[in-house]
Each structure stands twice: as structure tokens, then as C-alpha cells.
PDB file of C-alpha atoms and ligand atoms in Angstrom:
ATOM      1  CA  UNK A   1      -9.066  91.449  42.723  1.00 86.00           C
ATOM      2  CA  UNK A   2     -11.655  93.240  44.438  1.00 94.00           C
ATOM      3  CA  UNK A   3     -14.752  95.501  43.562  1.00 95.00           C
ATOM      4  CA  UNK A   4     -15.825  98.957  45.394  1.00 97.00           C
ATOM      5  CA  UNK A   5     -19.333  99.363  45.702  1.00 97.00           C
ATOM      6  CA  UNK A   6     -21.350 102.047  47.977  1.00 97.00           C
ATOM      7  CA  UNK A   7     -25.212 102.199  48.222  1.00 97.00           C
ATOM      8  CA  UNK A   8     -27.641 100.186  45.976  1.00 96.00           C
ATOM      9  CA  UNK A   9     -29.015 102.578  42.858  1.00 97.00           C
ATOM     10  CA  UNK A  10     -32.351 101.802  44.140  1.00 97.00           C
ATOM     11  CA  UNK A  11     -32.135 102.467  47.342  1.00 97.00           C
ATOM     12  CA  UNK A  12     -30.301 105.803  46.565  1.00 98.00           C
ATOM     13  CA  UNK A  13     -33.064 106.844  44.186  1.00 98.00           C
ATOM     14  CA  UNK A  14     -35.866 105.894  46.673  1.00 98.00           C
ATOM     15  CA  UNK A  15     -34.301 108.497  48.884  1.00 97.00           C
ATOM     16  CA  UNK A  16     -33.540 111.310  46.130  1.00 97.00           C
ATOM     17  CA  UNK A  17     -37.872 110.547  45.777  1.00 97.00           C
ATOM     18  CA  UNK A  18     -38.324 111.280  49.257  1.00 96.00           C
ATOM     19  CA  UNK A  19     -37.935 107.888  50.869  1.00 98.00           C
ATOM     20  CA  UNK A  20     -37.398 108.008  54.669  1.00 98.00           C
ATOM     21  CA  UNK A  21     -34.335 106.886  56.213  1.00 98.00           C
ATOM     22  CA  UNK A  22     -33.131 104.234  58.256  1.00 97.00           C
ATOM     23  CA  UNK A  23     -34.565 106.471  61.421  1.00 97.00           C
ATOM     24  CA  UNK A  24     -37.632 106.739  59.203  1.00 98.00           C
ATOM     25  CA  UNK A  25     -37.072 110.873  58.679  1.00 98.00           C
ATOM     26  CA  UNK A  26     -36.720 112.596  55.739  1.00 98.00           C
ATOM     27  CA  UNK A  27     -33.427 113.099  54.256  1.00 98.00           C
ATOM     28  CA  UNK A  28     -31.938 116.337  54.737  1.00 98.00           C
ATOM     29  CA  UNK A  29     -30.886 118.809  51.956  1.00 97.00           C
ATOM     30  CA  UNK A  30     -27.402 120.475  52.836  1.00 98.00           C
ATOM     31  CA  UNK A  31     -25.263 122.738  50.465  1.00 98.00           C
ATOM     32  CA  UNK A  32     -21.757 120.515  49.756  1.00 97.00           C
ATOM     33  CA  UNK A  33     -18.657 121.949  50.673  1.00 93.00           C
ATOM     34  CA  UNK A  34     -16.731 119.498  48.142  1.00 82.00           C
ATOM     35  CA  UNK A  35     -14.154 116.870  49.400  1.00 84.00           C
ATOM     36  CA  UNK A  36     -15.543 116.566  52.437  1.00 87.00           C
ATOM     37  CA  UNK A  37     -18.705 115.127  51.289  1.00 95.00           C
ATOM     38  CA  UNK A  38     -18.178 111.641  49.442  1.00 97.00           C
ATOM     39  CA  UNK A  39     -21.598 110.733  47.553  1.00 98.00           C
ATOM     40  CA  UNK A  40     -22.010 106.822  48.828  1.00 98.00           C
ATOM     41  CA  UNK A  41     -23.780 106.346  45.271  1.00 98.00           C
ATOM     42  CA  UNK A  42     -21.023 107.450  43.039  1.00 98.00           C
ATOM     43  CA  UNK A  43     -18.268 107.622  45.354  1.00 98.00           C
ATOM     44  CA  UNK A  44     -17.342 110.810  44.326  1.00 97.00           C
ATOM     45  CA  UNK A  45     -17.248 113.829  46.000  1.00 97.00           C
ATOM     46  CA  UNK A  46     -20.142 116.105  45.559  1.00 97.00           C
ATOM     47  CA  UNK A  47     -18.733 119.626  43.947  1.00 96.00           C
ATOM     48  CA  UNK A  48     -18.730 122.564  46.247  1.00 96.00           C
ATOM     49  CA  UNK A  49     -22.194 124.741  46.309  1.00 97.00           C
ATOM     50  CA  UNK A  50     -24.208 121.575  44.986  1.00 97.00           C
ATOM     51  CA  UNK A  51     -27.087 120.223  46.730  1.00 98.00           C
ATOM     52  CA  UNK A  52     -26.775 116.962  48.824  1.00 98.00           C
ATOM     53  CA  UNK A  53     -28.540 115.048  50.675  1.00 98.00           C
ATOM     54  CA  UNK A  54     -27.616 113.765  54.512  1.00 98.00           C
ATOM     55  CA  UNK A  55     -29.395 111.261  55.812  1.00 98.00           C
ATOM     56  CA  UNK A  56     -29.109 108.055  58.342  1.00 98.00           C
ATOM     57  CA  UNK A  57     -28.342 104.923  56.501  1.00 98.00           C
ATOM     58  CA  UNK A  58     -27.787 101.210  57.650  1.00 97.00           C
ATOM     59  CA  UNK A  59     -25.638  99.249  54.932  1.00 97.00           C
ATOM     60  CA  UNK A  60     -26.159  95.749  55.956  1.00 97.00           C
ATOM     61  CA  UNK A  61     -29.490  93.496  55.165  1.00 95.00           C
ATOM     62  CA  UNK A  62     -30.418  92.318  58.374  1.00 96.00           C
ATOM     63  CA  UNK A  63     -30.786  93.988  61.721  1.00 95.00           C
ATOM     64  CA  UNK A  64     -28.753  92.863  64.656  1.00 96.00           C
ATOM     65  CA  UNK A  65     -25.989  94.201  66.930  1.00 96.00           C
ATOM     66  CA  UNK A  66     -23.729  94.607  64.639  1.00 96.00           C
ATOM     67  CA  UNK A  67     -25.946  96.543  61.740  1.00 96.00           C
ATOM     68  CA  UNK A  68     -24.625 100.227  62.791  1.00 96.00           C
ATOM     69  CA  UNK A  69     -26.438 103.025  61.485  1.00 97.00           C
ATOM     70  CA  UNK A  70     -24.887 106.628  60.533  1.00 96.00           C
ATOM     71  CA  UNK A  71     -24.664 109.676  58.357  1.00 97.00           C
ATOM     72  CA  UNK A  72     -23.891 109.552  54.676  1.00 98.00           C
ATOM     73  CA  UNK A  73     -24.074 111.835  51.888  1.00 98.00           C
ATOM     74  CA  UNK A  74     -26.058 111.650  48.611  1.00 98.00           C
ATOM     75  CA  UNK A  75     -25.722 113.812  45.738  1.00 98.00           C
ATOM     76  CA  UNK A  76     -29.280 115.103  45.169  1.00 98.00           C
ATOM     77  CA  UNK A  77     -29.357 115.407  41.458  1.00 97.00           C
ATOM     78  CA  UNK A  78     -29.421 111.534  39.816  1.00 96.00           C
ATOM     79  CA  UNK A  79     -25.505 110.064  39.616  1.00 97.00           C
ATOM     80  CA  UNK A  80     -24.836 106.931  38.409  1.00 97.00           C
ATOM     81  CA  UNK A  81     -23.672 103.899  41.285  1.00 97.00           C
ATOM     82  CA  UNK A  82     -20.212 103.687  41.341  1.00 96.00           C
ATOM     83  CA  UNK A  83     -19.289 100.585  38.802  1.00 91.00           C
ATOM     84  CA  UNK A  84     -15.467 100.839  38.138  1.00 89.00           C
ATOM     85  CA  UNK A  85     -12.291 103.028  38.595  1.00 89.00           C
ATOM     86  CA  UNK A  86     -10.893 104.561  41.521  1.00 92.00           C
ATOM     87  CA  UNK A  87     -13.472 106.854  42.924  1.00 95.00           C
ATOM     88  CA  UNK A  88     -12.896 110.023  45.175  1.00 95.00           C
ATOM     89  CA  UNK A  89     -13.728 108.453  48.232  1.00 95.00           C
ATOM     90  CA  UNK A  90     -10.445 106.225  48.423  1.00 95.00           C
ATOM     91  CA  UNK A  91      -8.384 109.415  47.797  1.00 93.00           C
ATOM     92  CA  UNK A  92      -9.757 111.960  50.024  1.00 88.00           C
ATOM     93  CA  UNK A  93      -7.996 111.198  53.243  1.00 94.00           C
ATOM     94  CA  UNK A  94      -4.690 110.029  54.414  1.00 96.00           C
ATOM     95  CA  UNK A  95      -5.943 106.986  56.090  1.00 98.00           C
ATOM     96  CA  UNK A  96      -9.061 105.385  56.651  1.00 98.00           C
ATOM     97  CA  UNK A  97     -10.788 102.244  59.024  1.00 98.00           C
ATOM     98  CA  UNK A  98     -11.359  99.048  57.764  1.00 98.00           C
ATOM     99  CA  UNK A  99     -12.958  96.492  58.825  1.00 98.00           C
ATOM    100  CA  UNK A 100     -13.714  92.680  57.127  1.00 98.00           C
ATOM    101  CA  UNK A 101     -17.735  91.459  57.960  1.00 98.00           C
ATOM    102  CA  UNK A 102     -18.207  87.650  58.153  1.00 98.00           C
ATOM    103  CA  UNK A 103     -21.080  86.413  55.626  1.00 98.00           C
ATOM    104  CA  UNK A 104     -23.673  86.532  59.288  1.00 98.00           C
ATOM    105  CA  UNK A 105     -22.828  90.705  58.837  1.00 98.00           C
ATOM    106  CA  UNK A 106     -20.647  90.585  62.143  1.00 98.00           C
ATOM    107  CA  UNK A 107     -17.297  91.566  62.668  1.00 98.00           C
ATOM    108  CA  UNK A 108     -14.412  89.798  62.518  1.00 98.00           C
ATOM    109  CA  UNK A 109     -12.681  91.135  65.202  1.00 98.00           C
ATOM    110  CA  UNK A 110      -8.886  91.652  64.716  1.00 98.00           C
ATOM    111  CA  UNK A 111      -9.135  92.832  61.253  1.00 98.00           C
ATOM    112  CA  UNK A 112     -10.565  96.400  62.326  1.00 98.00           C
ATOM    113  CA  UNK A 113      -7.418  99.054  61.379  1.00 98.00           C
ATOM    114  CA  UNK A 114      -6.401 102.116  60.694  1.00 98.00           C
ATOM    115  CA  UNK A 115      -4.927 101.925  57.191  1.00 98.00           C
ATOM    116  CA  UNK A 116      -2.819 104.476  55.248  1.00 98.00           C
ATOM    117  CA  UNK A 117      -4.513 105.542  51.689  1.00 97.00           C
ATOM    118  CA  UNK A 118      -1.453 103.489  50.095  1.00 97.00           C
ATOM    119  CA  UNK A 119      -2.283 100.691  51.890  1.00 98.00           C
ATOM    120  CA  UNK A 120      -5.771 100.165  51.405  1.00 98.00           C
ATOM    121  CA  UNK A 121      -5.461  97.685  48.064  1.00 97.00           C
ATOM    122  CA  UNK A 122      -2.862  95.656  50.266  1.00 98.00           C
ATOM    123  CA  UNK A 123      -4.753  95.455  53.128  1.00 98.00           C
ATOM    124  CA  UNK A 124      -8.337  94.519  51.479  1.00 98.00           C
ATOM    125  CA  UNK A 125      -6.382  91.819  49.209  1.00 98.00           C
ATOM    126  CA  UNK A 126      -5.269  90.384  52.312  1.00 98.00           C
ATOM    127  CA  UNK A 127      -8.729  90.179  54.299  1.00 98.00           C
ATOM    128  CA  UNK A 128     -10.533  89.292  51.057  1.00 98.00           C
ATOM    129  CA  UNK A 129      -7.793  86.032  50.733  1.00 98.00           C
ATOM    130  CA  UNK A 130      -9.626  85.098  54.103  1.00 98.00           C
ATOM    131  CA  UNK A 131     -12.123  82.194  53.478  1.00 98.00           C
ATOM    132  CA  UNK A 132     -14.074  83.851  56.230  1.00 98.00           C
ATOM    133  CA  UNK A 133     -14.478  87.350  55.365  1.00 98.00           C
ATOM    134  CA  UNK A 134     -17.471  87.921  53.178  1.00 98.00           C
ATOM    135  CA  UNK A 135     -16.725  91.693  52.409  1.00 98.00           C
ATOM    136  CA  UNK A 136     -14.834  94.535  54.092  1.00 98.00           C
ATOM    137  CA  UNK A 137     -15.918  97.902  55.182  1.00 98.00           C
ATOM    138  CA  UNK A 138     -14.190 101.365  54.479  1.00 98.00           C
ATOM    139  CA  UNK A 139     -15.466 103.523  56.996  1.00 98.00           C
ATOM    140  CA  UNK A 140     -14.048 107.372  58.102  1.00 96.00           C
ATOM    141  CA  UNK A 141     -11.054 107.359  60.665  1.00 96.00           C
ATOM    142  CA  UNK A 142     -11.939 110.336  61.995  1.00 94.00           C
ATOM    143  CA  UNK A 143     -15.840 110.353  62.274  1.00 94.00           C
ATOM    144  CA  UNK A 144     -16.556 106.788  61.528  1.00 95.00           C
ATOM    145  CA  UNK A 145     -18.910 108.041  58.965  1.00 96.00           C
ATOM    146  CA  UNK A 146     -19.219 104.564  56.326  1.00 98.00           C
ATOM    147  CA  UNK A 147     -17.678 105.130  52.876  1.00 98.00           C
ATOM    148  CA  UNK A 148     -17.421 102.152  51.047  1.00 98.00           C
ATOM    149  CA  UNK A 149     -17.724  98.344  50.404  1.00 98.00           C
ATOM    150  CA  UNK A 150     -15.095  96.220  49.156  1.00 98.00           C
ATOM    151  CA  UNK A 151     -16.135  92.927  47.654  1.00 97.00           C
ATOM    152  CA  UNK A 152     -14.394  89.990  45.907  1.00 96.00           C
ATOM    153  CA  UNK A 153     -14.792  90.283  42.054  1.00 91.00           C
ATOM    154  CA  UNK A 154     -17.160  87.922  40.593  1.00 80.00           C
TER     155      UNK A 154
HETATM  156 ZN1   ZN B   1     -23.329 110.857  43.558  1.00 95.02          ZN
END
């Protein structure tokens, strides 16, 4: 069994205030255009004509070589973190990359693939048996944009 999770509440909310972002700007406010634009708090897609926010963010702790930085999307009205459930984010493309993170943050190399929307549950189960993987990434196959975390269930 394993949990999705996308960005900390806090952190999400600290930006919605006008926290600056991991390039220390100020996010950006963007109309949505709907299920291209996956909220990383909720995980759902942010309706069509709604505001949003786009900013730079870093999803790992520490920085080092392997702490990549990118765009993500944030509704910009309150939404509540993504706790249970399938959320849009796993269903809005017909594959996506993932990638399984060692508990250092670094990539274990090997595990990075390409991985059909049906296959995603399959394929985390299988890196998340790994003694060695500490959590795997969901990221966008096309624009490498990061989606989602997929942890073991405590
Ligand atoms: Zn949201």
C-alpha cells in the first residue's frame, strides 16, 4: 500500500500569502485552462477560468545535486492537501515518469521510467517493496514538470 502526497499545506499556504519561491520571486497568478494544470496541493486539476498560481518549487528538504527545482501549479483560492482517493493528477495523462529517491534524496538510478497510467500502482508497489527506496517521484513525461509523491503507508 502506498500514499500520494503533493506539497506540504503549509508551505502551499505560505505561498497563497505571498511567500517567495524557491528562486525567491513571487509566485505568479495565471488564469487555468483546466486539465492541464494539476494543483500540487490537492492534486486536482484547477477548473478552467480559475485563478492559479505558478511558481518554482523544490520538493526535497535538503539542497544538493539532486534537489531539482521546477514549475508547479497552485490553486490560488485555499484547497485542502490531498489526503486520500485517486486525485486528478494520476488520471490526466497517458503515461507519466517515475522515479524512486533513496532516503539521502538521490536517485536510484535504474528505476527512472516511463510508465503507462495503468501501470503506475504496479510499478510504485514494486519500487516501494525495495528496502532502499525511501519514496518515489511522479513527475510529467512530457515537460518533466513534478506531480506527485508516492510514499509507503504508515
Ligand atoms: Zn488545489
Amino acid at each position: 500500500m502506498f500514499t500520494t502526497i503533493g506539497m506540504p499545506q503549509i508551505l502551499a499556504d505560505a505561498y497563497r500569502a505571498g511567500q517567495h519561491d524557491a528562486y525567491d520571486h513571487p509566485p505568479e497568478r495565471q488564469i487555468a485552462e483546466g486539465a492541464g494544470n494539476p494543483c500540487r496541493c490537492c492534486l486536482n486539476f484547477i477548473s478552467k477560468g480559475e485563478e492559479m498560481l505558478v511558481l518554482a518549487h523544490r520538493p526535497f528538504q535538503a539542497m544538493h545535486p539532486y534537489a531539482e527545482t521546477g514549475p508547479v501549479f497552485l490553486c490560488a483560492t485555499p484547497c485542502q492537501a490531498h489526503l486520500s482517493g485517486r486525485p486528478d493528477v494520476l488520471q490526466g495523462s497517458p503515461d507519466y515518469l517515475l522515479k524512486a529517491y533513496d532516503q539521502d534524496e538521490r536517485i536510484i538510478y535504474g528505476t527512472g521510467q516511463i510508465t503507462a497510467q495503468h501501470e503506475i500502482d504496479s510499478y510504485v508497489e514494486q519500487l516501494l517493496a525495495r528496502p532502499e527506496v525511501a519514496f518515489v517521484d511522479m513527475r510529467s513525461s512530457r515537460n518533466n514538470c513534478w506531480l506527485a509523491r508516492f510514499q509507503r503507508s504508515v
